[in-house]
PDB file of C-alpha atoms in Angstrom:
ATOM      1  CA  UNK Z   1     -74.073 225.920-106.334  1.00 54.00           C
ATOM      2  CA  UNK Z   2     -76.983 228.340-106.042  1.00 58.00           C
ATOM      3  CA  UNK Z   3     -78.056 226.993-102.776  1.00 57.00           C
ATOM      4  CA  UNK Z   4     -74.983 226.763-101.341  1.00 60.00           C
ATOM      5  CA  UNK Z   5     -74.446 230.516-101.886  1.00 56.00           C
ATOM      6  CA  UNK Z   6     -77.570 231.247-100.750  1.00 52.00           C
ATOM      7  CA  UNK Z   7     -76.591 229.509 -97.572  1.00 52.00           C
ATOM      8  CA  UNK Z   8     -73.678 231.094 -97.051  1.00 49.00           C
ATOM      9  CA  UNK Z   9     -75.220 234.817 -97.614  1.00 50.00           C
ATOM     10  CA  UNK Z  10     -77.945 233.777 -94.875  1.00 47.00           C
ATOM     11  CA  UNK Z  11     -75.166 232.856 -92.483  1.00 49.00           C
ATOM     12  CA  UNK Z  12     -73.269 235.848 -93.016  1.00 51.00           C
ATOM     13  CA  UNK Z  13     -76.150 237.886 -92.237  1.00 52.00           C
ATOM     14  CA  UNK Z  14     -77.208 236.153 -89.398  1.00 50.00           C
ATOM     15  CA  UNK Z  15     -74.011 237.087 -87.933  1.00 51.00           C
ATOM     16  CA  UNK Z  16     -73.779 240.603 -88.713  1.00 50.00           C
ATOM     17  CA  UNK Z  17     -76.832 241.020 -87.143  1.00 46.00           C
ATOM     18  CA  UNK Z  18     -75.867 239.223 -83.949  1.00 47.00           C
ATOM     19  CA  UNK Z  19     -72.952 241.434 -83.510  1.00 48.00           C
ATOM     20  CA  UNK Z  20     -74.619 245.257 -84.394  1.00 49.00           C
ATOM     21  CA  UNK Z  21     -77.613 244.134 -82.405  1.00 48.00           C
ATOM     22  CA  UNK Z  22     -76.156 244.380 -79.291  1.00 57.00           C
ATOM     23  CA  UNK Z  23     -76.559 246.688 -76.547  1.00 80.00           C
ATOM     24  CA  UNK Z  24     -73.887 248.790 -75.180  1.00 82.00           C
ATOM     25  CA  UNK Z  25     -73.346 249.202 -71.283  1.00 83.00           C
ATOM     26  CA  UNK Z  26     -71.209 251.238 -69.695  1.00 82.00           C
ATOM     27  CA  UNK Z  27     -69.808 251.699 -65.912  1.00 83.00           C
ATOM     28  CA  UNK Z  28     -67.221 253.735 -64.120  1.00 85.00           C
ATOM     29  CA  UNK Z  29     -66.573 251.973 -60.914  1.00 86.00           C
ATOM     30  CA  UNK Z  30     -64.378 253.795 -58.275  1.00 86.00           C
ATOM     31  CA  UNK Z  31     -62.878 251.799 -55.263  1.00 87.00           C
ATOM     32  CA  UNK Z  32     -62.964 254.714 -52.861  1.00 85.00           C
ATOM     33  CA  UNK Z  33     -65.066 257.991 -53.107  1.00 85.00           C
ATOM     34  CA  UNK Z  34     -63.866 258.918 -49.856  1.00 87.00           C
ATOM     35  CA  UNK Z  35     -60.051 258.371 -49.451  1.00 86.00           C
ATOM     36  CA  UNK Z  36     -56.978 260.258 -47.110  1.00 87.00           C
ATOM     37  CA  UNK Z  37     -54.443 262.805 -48.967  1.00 85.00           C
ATOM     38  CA  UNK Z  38     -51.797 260.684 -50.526  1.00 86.00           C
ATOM     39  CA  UNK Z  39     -53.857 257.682 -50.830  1.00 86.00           C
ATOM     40  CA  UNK Z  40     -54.147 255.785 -53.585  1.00 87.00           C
ATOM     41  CA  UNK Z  41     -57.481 254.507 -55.180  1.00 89.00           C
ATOM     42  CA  UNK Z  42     -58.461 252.466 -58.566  1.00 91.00           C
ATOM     43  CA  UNK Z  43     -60.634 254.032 -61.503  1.00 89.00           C
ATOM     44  CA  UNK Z  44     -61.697 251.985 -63.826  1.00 90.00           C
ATOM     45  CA  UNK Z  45     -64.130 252.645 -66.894  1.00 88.00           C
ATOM     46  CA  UNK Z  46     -66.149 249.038 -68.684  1.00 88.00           C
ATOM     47  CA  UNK Z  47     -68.210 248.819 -71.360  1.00 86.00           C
ATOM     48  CA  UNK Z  48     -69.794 245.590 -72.434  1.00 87.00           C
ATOM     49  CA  UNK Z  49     -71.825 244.751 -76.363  1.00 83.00           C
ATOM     50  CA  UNK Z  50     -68.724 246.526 -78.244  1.00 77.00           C
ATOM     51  CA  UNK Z  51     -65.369 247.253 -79.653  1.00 74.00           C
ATOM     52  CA  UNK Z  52     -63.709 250.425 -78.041  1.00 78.00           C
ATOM     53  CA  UNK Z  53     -62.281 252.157 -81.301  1.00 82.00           C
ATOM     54  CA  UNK Z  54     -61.091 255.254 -79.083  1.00 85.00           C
ATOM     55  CA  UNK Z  55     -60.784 256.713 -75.389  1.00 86.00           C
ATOM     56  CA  UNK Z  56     -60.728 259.945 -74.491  1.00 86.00           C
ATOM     57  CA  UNK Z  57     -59.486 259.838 -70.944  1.00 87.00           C
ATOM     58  CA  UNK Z  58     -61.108 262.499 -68.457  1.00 88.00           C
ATOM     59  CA  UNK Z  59     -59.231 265.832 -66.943  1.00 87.00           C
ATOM     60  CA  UNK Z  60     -56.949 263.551 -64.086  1.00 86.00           C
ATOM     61  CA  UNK Z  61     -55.251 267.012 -63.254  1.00 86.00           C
ATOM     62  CA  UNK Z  62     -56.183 266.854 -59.418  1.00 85.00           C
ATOM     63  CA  UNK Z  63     -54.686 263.484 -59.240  1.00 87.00           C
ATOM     64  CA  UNK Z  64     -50.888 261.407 -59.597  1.00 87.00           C
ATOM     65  CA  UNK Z  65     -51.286 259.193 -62.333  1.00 88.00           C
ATOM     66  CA  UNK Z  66     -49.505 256.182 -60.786  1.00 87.00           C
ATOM     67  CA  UNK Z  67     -51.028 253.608 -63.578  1.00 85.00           C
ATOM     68  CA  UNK Z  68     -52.639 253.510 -66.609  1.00 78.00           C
ATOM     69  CA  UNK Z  69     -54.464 253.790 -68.940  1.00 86.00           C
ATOM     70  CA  UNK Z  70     -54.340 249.789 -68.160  1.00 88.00           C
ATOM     71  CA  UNK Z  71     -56.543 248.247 -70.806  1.00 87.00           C
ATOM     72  CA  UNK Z  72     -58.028 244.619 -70.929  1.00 87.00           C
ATOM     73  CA  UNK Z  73     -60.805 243.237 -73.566  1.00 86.00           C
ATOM     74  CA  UNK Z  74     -62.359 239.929 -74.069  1.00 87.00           C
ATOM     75  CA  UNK Z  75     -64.793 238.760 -76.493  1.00 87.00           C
ATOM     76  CA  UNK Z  76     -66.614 235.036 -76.457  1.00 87.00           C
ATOM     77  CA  UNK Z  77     -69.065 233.404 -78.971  1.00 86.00           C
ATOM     78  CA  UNK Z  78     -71.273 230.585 -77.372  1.00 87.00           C
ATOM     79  CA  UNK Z  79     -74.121 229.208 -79.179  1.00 87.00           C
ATOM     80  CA  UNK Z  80     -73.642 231.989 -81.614  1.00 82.00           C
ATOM     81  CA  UNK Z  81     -73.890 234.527 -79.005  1.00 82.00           C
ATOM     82  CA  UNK Z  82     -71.206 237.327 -79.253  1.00 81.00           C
ATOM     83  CA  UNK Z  83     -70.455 238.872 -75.873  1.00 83.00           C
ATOM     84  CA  UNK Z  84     -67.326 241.498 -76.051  1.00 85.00           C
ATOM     85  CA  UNK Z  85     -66.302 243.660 -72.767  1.00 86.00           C
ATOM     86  CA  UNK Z  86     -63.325 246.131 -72.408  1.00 87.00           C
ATOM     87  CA  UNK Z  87     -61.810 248.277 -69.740  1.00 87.00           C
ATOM     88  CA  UNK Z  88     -59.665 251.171 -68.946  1.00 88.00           C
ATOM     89  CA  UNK Z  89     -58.529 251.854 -65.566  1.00 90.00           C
ATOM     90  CA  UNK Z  90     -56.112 253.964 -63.699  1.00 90.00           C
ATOM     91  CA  UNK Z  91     -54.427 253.855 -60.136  1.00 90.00           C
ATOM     92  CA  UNK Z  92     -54.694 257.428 -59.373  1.00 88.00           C
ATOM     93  CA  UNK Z  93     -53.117 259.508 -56.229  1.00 88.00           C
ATOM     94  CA  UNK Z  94     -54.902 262.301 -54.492  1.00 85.00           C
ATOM     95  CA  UNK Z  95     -52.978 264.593 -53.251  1.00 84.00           C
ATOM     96  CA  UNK Z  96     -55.203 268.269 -52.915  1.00 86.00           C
ATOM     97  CA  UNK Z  97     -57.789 268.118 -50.192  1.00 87.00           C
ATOM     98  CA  UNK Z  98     -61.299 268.333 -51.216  1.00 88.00           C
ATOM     99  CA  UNK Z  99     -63.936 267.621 -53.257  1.00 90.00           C
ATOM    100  CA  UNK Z 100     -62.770 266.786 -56.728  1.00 89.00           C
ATOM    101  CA  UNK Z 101     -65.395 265.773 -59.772  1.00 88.00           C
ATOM    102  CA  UNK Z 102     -63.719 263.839 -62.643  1.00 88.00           C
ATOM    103  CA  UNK Z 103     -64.926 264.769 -65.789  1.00 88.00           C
ATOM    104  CA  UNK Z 104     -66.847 262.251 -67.706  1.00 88.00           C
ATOM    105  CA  UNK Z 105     -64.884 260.619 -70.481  1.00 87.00           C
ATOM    106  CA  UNK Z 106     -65.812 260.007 -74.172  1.00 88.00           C
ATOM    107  CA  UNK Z 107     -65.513 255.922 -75.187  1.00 86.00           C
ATOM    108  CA  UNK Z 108     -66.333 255.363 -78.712  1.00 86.00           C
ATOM    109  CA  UNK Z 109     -67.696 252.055 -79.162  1.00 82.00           C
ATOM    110  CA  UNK Z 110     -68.389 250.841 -83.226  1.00 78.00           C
ATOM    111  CA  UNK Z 111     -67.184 254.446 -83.689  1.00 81.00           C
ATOM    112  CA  UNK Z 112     -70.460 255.729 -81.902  1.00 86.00           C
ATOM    113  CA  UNK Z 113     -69.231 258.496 -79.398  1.00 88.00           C
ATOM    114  CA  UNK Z 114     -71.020 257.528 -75.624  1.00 88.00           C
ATOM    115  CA  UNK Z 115     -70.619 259.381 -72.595  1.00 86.00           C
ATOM    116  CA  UNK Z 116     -69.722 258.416 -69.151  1.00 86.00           C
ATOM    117  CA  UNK Z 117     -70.862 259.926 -65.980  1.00 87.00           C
ATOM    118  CA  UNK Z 118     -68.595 261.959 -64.044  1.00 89.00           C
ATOM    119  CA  UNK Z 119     -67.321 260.451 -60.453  1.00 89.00           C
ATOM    120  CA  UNK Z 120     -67.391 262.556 -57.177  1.00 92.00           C
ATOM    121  CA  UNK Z 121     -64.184 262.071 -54.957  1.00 89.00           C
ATOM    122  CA  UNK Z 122     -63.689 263.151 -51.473  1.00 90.00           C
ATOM    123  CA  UNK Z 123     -59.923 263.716 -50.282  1.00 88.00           C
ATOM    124  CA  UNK Z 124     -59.787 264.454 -46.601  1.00 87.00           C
ATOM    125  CA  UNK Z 125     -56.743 265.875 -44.799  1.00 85.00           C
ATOM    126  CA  UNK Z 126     -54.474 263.105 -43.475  1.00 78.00           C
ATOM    127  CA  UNK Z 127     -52.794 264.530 -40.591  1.00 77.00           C
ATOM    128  CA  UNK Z 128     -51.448 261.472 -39.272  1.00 73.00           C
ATOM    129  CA  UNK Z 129     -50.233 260.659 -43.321  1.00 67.00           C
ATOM    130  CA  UNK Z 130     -51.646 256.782 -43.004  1.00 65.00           C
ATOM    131  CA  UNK Z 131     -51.911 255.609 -46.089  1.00 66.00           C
ATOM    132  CA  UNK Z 132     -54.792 254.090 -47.699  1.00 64.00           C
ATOM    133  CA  UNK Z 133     -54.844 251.875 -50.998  1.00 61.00           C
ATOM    134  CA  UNK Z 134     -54.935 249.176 -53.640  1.00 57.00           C
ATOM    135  CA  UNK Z 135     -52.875 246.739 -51.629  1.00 50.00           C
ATOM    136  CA  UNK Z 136     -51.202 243.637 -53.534  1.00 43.00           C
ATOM    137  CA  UNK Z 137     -51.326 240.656 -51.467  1.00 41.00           C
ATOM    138  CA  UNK Z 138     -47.542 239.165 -50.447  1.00 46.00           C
ATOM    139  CA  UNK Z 139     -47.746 235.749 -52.284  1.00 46.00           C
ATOM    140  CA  UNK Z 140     -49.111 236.954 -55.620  1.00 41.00           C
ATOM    141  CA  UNK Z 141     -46.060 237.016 -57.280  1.00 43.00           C
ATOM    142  CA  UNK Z 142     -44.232 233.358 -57.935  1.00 46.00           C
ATOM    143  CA  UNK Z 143     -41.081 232.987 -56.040  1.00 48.00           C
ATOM    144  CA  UNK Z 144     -38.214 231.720 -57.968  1.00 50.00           C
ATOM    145  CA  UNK Z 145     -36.961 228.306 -57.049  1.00 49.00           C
ATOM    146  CA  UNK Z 146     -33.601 227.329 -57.486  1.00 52.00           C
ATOM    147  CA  UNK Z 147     -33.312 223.368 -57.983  1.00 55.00           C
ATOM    148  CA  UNK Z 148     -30.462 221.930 -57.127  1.00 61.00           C
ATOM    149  CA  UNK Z 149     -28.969 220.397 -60.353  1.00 64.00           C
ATOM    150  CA  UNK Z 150     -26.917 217.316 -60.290  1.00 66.00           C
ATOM    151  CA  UNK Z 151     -24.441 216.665 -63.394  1.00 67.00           C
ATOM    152  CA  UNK Z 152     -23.689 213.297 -64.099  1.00 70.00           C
ATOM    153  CA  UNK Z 153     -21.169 212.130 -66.827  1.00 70.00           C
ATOM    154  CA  UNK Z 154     -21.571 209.262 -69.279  1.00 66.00           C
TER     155      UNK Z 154
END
């Protein structure tokens, strides 16, 4: 009974220490830091080794918040390896010409306060308004089928 506990202690500690040993990464990625006025672009903070216990989202006041905070997380274990990523990301609209900074945003991961860096964006004036952005492709979305039903009677 002794061993067995002690076994069981071991294991739980071996697995503690997997998960608070891990490194924390983060990333902003931006999918335009040069874009037209009214053009839409995707923002999207990641951090990877952690759980995200809170976001504070940057100042977005020089943009049109068309989506978001969208947020996605996934953890694995393989071979007793814990690997756990999350992400927040906005579809954002720029509508002031300029150069606009987004403030860095505050991601606490294990409820450990990290920093991100801010993101430069470049808005030019769109005089012929074409529009630039995060285009969907056309068959992405399932089309409904309607099969034709035939009722037969017993």
């Amino acid at each position: 009974m002794k061993y067995t506990q002690f076994w069981v202690l071991c294991l739980f500690g071996f697995f503690t220490h997997c998960i608070l040993a891990q490194d924390i990464e983060l990333s902003v990625e931006c999918s335009k830091d040069t874009i037209l006025q009214g053009s839409t672009f995707k923002l999207t903070y990641k951090t990877k080794g952690g759980a995200i216990t809170d976001f504070i989202e940057p100042n977005l006041e020089a943009f049109i918040i068309l989506g978001g905070p969208n947020i996605s997380s996934s953890i694995s274990i393989v071979n007793g390896v814990v690997d756990q990523t999350a992400s927040y990301s906005y579809i954002l609209q720029a509508n002031e010409v300029g150069d606009h900074i987004i403030s860095k945003a505050i991601i606490e991961v294990d409820e450990k306060p990290y920093d991100t860096n801010p993101v430069k964006i470049n808005v030019l004036e769109n005089s012929d308004y074409n529009i630039q952005g995060e285009e969907i492709p056309q068959n992405s979305f399932p089309k409904k089928s309607n099969p034709k039903r035939k009722t037969y009677k017993l």
